[in-house]
Short mmCIF file of C-alpha atoms in Angstrom, two decimals:
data_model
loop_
_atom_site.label_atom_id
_atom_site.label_comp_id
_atom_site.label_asym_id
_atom_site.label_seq_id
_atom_site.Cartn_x
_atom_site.Cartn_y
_atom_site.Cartn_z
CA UNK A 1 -41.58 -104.86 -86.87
CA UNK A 2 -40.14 -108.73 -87.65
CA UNK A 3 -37.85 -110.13 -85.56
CA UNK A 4 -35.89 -109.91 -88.11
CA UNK A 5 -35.86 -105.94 -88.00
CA UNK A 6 -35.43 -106.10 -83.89
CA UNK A 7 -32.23 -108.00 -84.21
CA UNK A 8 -31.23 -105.57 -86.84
CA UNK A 9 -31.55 -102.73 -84.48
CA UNK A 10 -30.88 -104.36 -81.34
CA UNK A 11 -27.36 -105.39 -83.40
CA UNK A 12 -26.77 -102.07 -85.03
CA UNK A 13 -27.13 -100.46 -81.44
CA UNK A 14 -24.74 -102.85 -80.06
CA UNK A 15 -22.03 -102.15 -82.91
CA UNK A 16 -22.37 -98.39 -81.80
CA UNK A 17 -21.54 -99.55 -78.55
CA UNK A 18 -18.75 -101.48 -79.20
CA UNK A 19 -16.99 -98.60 -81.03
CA UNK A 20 -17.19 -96.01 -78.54
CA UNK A 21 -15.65 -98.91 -76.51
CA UNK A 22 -12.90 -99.49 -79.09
CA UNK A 23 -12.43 -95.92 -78.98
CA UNK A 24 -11.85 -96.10 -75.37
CA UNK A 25 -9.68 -98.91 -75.36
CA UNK A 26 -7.39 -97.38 -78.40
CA UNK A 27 -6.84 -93.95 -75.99
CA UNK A 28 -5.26 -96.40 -73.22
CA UNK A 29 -3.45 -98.66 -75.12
CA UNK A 30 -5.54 -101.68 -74.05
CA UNK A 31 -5.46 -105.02 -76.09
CA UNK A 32 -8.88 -106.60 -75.22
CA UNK A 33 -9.49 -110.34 -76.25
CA UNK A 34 -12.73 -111.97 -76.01
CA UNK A 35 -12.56 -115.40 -75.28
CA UNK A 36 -15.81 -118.14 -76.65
CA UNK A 37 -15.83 -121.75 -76.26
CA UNK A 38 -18.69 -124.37 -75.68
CA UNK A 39 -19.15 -124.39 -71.89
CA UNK A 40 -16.50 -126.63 -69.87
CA UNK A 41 -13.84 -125.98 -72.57
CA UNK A 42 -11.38 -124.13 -70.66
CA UNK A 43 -11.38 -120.64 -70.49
CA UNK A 44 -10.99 -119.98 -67.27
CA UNK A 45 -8.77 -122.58 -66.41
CA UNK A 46 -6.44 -120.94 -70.17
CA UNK A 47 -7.07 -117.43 -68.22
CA UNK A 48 -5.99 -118.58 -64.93
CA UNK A 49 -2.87 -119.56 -66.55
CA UNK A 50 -1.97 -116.83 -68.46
CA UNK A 51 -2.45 -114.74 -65.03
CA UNK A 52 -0.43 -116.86 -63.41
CA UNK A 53 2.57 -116.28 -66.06
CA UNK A 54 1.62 -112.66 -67.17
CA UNK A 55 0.73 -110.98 -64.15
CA UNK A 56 3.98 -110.52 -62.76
CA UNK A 57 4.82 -108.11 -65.64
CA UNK A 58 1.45 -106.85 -67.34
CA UNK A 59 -1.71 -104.95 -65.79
CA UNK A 60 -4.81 -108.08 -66.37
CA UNK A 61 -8.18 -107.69 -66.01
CA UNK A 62 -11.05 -109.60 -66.73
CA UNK A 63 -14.72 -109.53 -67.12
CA UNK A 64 -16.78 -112.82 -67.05
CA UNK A 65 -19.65 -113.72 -68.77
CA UNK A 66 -22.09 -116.78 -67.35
CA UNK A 67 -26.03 -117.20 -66.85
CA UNK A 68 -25.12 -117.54 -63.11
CA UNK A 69 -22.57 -117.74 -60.67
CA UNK A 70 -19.89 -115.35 -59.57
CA UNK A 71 -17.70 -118.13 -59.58
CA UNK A 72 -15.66 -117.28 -62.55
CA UNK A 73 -14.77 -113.61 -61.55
CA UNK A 74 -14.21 -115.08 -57.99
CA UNK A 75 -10.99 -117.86 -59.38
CA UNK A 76 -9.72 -114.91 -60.96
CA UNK A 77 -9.57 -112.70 -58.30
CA UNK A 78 -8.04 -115.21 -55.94
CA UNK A 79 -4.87 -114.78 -58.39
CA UNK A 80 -4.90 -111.22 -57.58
CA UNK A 81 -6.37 -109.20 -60.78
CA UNK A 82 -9.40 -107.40 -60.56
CA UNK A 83 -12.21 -108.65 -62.77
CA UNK A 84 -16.05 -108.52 -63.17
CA UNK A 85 -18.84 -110.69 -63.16
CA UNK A 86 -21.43 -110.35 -65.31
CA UNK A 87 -24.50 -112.32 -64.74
CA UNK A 88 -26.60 -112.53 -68.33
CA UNK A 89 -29.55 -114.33 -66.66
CA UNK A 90 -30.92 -116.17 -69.33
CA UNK A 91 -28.84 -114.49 -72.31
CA UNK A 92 -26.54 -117.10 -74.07
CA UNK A 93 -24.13 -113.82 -75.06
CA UNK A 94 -22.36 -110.96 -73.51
CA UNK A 95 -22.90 -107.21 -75.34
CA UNK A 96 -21.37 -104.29 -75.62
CA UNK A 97 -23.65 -102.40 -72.95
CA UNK A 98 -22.83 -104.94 -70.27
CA UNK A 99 -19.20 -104.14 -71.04
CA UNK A 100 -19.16 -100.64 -70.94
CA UNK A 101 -21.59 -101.03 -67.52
CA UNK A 102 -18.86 -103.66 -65.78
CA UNK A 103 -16.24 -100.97 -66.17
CA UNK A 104 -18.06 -98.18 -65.02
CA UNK A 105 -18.98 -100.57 -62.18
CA UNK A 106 -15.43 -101.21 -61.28
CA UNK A 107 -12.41 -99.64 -61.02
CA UNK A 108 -9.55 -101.61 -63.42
CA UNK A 109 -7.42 -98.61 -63.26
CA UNK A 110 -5.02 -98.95 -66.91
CA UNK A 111 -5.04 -101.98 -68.04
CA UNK A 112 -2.26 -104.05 -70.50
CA UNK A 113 -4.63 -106.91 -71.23
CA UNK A 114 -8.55 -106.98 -71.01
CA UNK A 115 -9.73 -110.14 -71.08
CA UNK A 116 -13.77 -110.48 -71.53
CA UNK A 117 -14.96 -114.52 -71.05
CA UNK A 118 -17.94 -114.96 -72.76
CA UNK A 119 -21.26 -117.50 -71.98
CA UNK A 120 -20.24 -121.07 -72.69
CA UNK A 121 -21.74 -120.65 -75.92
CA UNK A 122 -20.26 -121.65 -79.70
CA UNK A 123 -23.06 -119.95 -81.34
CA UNK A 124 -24.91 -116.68 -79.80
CA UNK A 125 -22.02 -114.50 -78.67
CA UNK A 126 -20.61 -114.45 -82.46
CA UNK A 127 -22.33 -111.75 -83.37
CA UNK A 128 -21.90 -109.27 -81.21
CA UNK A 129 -18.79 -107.03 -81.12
CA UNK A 130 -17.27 -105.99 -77.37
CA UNK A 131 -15.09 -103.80 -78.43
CA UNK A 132 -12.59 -106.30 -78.08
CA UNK A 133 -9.44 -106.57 -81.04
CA UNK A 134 -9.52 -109.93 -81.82
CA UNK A 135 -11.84 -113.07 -80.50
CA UNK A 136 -10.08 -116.20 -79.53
CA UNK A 137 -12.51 -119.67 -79.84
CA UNK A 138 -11.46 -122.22 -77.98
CA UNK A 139 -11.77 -125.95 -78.33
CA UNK A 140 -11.03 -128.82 -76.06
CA UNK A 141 -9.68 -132.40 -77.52
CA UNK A 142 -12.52 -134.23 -75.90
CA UNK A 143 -15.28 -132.71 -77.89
CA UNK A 144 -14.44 -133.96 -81.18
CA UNK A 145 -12.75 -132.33 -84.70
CA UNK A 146 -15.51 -131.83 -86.27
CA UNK A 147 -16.85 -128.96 -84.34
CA UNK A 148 -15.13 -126.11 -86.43
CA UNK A 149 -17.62 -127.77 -89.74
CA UNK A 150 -20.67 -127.35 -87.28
CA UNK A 151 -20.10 -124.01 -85.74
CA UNK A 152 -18.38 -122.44 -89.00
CA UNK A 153 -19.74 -118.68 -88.06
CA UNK A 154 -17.25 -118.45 -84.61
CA UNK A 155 -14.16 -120.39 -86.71
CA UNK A 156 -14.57 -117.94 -89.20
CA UNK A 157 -14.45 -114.95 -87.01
CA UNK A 158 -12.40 -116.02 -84.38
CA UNK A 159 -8.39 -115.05 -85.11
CA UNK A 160 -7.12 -117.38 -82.77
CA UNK A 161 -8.04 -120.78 -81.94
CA UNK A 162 -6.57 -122.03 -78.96
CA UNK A 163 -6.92 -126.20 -79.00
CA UNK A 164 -7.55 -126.64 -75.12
CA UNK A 165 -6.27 -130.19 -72.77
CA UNK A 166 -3.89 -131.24 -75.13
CA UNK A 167 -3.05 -133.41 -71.96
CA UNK A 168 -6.12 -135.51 -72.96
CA UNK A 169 -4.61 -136.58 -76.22
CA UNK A 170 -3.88 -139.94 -75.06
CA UNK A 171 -6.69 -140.77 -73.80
CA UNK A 172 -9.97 -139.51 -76.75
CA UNK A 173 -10.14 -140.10 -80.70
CA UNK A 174 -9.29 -136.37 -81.46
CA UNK A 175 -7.72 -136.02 -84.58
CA UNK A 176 -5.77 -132.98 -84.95
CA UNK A 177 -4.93 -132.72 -88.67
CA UNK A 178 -8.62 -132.62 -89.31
CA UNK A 179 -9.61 -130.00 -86.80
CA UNK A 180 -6.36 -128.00 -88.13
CA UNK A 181 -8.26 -128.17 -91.85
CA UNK A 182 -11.28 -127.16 -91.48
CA UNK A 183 -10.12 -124.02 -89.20
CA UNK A 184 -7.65 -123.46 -92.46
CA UNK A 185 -10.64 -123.88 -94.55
CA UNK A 186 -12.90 -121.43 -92.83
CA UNK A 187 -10.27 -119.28 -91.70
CA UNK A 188 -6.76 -119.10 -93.77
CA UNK A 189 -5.44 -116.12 -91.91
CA UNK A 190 -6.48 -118.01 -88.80
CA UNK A 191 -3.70 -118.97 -85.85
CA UNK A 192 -4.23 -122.15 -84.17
CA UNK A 193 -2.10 -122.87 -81.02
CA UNK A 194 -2.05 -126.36 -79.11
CA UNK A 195 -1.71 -125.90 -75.26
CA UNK A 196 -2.61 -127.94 -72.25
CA UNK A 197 -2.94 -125.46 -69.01
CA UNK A 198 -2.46 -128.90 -67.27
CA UNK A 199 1.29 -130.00 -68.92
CA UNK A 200 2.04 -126.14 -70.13
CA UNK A 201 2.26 -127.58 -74.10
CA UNK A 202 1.85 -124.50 -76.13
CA UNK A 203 1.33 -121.57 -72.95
CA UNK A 204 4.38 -119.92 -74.29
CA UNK A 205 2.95 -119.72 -77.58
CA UNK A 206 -0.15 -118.07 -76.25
CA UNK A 207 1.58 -115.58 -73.93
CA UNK A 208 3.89 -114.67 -76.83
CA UNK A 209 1.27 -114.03 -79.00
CA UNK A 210 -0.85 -111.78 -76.84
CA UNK A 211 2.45 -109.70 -75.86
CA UNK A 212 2.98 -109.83 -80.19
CA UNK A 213 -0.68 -108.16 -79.97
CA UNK A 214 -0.09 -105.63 -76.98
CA UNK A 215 3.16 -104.77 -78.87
CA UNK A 216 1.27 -104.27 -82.32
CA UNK A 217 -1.63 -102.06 -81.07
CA UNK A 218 0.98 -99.96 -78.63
CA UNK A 219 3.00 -98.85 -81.92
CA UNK A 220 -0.29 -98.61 -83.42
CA UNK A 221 -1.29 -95.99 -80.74
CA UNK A 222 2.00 -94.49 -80.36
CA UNK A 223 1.74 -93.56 -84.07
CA UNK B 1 -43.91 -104.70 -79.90
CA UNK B 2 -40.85 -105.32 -78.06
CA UNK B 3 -38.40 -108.02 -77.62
CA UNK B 4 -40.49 -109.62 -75.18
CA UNK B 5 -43.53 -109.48 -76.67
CA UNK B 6 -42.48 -110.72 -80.00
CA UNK B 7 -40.43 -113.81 -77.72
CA UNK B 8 -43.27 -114.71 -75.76
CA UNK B 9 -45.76 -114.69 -78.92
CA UNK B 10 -42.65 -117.06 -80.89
CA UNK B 11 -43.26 -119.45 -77.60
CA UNK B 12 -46.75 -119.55 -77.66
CA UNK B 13 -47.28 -120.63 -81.22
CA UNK B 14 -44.22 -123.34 -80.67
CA UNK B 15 -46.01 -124.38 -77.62
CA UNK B 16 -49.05 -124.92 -79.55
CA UNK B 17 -46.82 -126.58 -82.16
CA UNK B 18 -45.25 -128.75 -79.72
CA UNK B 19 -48.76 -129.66 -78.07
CA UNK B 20 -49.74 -131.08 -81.62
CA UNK B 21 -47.00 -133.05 -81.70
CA UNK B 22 -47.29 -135.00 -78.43
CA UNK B 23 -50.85 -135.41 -79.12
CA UNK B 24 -49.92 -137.07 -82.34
CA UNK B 25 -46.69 -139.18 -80.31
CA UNK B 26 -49.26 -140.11 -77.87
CA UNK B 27 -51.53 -141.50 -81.15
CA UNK B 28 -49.16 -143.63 -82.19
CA UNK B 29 -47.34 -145.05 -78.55
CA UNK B 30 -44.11 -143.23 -79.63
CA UNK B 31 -41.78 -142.04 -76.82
CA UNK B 32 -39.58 -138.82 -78.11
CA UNK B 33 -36.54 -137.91 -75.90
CA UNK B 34 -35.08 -134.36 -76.27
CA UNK B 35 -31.09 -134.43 -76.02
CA UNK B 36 -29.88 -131.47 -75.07
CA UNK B 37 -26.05 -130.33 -74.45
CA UNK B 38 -22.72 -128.26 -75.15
CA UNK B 39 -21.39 -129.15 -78.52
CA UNK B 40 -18.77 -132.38 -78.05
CA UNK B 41 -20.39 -133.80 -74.94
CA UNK B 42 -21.31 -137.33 -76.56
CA UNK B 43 -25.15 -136.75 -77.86
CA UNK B 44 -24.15 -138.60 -80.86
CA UNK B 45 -22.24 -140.93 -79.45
CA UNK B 46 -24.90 -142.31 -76.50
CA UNK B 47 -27.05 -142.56 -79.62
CA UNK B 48 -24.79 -144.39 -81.64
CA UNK B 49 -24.11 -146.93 -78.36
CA UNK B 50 -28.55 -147.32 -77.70
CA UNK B 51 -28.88 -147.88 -81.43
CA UNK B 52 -26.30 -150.87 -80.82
CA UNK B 53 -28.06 -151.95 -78.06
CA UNK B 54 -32.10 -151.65 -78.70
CA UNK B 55 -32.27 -151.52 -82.58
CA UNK B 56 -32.43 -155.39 -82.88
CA UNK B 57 -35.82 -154.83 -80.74
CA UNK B 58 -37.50 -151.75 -81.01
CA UNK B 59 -37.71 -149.39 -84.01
CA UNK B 60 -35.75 -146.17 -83.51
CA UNK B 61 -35.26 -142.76 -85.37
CA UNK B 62 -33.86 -139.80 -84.66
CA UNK B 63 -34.35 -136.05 -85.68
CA UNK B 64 -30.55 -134.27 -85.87
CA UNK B 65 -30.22 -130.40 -85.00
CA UNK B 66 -27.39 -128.42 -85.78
CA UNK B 67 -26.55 -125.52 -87.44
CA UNK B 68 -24.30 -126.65 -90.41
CA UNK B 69 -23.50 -130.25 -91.45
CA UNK B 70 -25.26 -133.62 -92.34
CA UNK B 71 -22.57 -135.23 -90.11
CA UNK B 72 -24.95 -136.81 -87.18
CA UNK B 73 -27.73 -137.62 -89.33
CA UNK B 74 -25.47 -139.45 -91.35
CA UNK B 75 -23.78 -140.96 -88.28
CA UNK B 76 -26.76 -142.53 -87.28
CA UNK B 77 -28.01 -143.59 -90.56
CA UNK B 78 -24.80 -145.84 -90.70
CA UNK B 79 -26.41 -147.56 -88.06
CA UNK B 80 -29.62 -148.62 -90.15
CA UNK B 81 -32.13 -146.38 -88.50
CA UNK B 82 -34.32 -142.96 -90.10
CA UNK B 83 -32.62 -139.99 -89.15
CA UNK B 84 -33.30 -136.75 -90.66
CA UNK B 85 -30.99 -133.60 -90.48
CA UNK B 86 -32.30 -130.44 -89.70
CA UNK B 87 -30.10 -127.41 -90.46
CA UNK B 88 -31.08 -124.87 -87.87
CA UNK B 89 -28.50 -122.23 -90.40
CA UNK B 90 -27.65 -119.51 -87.26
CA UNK B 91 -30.60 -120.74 -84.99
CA UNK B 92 -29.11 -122.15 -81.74
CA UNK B 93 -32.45 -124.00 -80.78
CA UNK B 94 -34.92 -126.46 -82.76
CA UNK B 95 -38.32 -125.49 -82.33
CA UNK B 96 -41.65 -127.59 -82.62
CA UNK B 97 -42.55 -126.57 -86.11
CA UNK B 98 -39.03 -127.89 -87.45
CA UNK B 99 -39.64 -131.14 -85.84
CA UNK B 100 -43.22 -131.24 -87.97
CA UNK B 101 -41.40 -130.07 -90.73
CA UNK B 102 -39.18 -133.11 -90.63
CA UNK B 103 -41.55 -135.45 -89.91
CA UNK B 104 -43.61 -134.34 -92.93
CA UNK B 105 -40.26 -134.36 -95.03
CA UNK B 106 -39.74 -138.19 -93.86
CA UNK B 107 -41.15 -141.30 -93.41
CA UNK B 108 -39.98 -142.38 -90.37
CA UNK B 109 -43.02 -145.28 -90.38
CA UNK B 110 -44.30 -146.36 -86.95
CA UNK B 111 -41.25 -145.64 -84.11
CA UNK B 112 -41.29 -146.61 -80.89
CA UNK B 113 -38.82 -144.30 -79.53
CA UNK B 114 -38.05 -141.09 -81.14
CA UNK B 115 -34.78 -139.17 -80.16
CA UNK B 116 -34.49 -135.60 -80.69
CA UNK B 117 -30.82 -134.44 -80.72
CA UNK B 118 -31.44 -130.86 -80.45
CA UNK B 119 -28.68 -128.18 -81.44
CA UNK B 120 -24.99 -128.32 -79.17
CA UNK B 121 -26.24 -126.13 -76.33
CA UNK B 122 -26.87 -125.58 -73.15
CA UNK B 123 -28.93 -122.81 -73.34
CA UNK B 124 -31.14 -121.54 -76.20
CA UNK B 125 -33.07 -125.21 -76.12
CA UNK B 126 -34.25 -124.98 -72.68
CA UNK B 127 -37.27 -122.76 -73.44
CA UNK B 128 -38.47 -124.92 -77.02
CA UNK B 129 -40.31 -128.06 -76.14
CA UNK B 130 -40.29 -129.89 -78.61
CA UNK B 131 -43.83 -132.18 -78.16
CA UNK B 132 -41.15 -134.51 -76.05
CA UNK B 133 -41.78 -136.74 -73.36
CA UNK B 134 -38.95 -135.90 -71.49
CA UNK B 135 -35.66 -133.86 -71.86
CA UNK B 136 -32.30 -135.13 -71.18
CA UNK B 137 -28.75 -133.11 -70.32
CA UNK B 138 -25.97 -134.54 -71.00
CA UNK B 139 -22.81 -133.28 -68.86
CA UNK B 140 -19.11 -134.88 -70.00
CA UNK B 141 -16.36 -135.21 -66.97
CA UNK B 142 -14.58 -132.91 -69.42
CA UNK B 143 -16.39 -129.86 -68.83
CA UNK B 144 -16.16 -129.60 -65.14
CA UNK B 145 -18.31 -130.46 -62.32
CA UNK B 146 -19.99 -126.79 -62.05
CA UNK B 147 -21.91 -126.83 -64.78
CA UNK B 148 -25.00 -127.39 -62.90
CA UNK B 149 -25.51 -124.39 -60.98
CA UNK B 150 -23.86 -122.38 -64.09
CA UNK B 151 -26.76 -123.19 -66.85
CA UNK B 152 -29.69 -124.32 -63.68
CA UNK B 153 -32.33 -123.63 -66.53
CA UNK B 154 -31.87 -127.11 -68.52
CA UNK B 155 -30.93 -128.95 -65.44
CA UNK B 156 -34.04 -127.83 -63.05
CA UNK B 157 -35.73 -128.79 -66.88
CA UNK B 158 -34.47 -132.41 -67.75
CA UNK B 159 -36.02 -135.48 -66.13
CA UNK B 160 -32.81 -137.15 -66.71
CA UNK B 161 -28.89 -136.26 -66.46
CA UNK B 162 -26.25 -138.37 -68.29
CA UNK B 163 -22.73 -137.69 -67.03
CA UNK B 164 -20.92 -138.71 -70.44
CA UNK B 165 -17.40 -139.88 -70.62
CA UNK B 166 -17.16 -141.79 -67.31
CA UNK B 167 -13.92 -143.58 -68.81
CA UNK B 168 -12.36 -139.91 -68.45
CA UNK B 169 -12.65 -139.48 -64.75
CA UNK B 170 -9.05 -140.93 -63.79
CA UNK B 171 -7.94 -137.97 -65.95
CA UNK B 172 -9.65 -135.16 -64.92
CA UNK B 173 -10.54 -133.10 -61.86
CA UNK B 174 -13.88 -133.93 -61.85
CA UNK B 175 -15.76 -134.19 -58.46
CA UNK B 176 -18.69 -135.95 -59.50
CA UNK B 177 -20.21 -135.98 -56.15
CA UNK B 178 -19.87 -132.56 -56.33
CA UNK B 179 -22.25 -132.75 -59.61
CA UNK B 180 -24.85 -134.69 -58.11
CA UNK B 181 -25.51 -132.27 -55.35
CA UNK B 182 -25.80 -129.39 -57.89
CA UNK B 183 -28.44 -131.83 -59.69
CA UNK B 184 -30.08 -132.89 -56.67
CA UNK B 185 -30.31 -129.02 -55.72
CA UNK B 186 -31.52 -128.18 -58.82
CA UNK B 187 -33.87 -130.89 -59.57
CA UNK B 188 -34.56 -133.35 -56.90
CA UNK B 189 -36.71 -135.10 -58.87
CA UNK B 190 -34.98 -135.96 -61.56
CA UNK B 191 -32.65 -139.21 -62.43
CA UNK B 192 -28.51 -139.24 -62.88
CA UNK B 193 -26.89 -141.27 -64.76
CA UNK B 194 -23.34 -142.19 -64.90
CA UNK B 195 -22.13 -143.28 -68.49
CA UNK B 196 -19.41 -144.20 -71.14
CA UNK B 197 -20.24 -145.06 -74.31
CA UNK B 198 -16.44 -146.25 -74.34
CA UNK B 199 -16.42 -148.57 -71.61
CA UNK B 200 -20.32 -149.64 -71.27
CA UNK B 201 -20.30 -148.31 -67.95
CA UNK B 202 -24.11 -147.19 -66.82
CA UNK B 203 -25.45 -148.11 -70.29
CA UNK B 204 -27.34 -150.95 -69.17
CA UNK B 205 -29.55 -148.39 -66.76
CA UNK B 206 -29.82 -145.88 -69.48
CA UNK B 207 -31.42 -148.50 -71.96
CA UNK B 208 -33.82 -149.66 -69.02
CA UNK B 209 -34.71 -146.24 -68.16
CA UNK B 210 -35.64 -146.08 -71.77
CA UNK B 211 -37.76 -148.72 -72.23
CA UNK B 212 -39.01 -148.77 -68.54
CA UNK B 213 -40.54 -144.63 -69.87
CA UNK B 214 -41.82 -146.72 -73.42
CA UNK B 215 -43.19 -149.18 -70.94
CA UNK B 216 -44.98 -146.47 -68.71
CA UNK B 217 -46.21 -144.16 -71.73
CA UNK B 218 -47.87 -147.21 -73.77
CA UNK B 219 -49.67 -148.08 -70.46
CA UNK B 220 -51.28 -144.73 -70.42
CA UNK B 221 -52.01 -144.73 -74.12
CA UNK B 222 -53.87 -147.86 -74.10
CA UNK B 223 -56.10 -146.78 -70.99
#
């Protein structure tokens, strides 16, 4: 066997996975959205946010993905939703099986909104499938436009790119336009939403477009 | 043969790659730096800023990972000095025997540094050495001060953390202190920089810390 072959099988296995969990997630009307970004580009801070705003009407949960650390899981639960940590040890990705083992670890009761934060990683959690019904890539002004060119699998895939510290403008040599293009480029059907969790630019466009997506897969369900 | 097995035989033959390679650095007095980061953290950039600085003096190249994109390569080039693009296509690491590859593909004539700018990552490079002298981390005030103690592998692995982006911190909730201690924890031994390639600030150590290792490895060579 090649390595080649072994990620083959160790993929195909984990798209089995996944769809048992998509099954799962259909039956109770979850949305699940699986957040990837470089490390240090906001997710958890863009979570924390969106708990902040949502949580008052919608059941969250979360499950974290990092090397090490409960820290994640732990800012999230100080806002009052339950969520998970997963600890990958030295695996740059979550899969499906660590999904499916966090919630048969804990008890997240029905959920509105599943959130699953990936490892700080542009390029290994792209392939694998959670389960989730859309990815969302995120990508803060300070590290440059031309990261959609450079990590084109993730841009491709992703349906939502969330720009992240729009606050920062000001301040770094991001330009916009160009980031917008190539995520066009590599991604027509893409959405791309601006937002600072720091000045609230562009939070209500994120919110409304998650609630657009619980809507969506509720009348889906419902059907 | 499992996944194990097949990873630790893919490490073995790049560690015998990689032990080539230093023998042949060693050979010829060149010092090779591995860069390693998260994708936007400034790799380029510090390069761009030492080429400025020590090109007029020593001669410089630099080997350019990434998965898609002649961008840094190109970058660099700009600046007068070989530089030779390596297109990883999904690999999130470079390995020895691309390095050997580009040095074959190349004539980068007699260096006396060598910079590696391995693949935006803080993971998947840790394990690959690369026939390097040393490996560097690079950590922008961007990404947050817990990066440390989040990805331990590279920073208990680098003999030298740059804190990028210095001109950032009145921005950004940043405890850099905070940092330091997860550095320190990590790796006592190693050194931590504080940098901007914007402002200048801590570039003056970073270039003597260069040549001071040139100074130290030509010493030992000529023994």
């Amino acid at each position: 066997m090649t390595l080649v072959d072994i990620r083959q099988k160790v993929l195909a296995a984990n798209a089995a996975v996944a769809a048992e969990l998509r099954r799962r997630f259909a039956g109770q009307g979850t949305l699940v959205v699986n957040l990837i970004s470089s490390p240090g580009s906001g997710k958890t801070t863009l979570l924390e946010a969106t708990v902040r705003a949502l949580a008052p009407r919608l059941r969250l949960g979360a499950i974290e993905g990092d090397i090490a650390t409960e820290r994640d899981a732990d800012r999230l639960r100080r806002l009052g939703i339950p969520a998970h940590q997963i600890l990958t040890g030295g695996a740059c990705h979550l899969d499906a099986r660590q999904v499916r083992d966090a919630l048969a670890a804990r008890d997240f009761g029905m959920l509105d909104i599943l959130f699953i934060e990936n490892v700080g990683n542009l390029i290994c959690p792209t392939s694998y499938d959670l389960g989730e019904d859309f990815k969302v890539v995120l990508l803060s002004v300070t590290e440059g436009e031309d990261k959609p060119f450079k990590y084109p699998a993730i841009f491709s895939r992703a349906a939502v790119t969330v720009i992240t510290k729009a606050d920062l403008l000001p301040h770094v040599a991001f330009r916009l336009e160009e980031a917008r293009e190539q995520v066009a480029a590599l991604n027509p059907e893409s959405r791309l939403l601006v937002t600072s969790a720091v000045s609230g630019e562009g939070m209500l466009a994120w919110e409304e477009l998650l609630l657009a997506a619980l809507a969506a897969k509720r009348s889906q369900v419902s059907r």
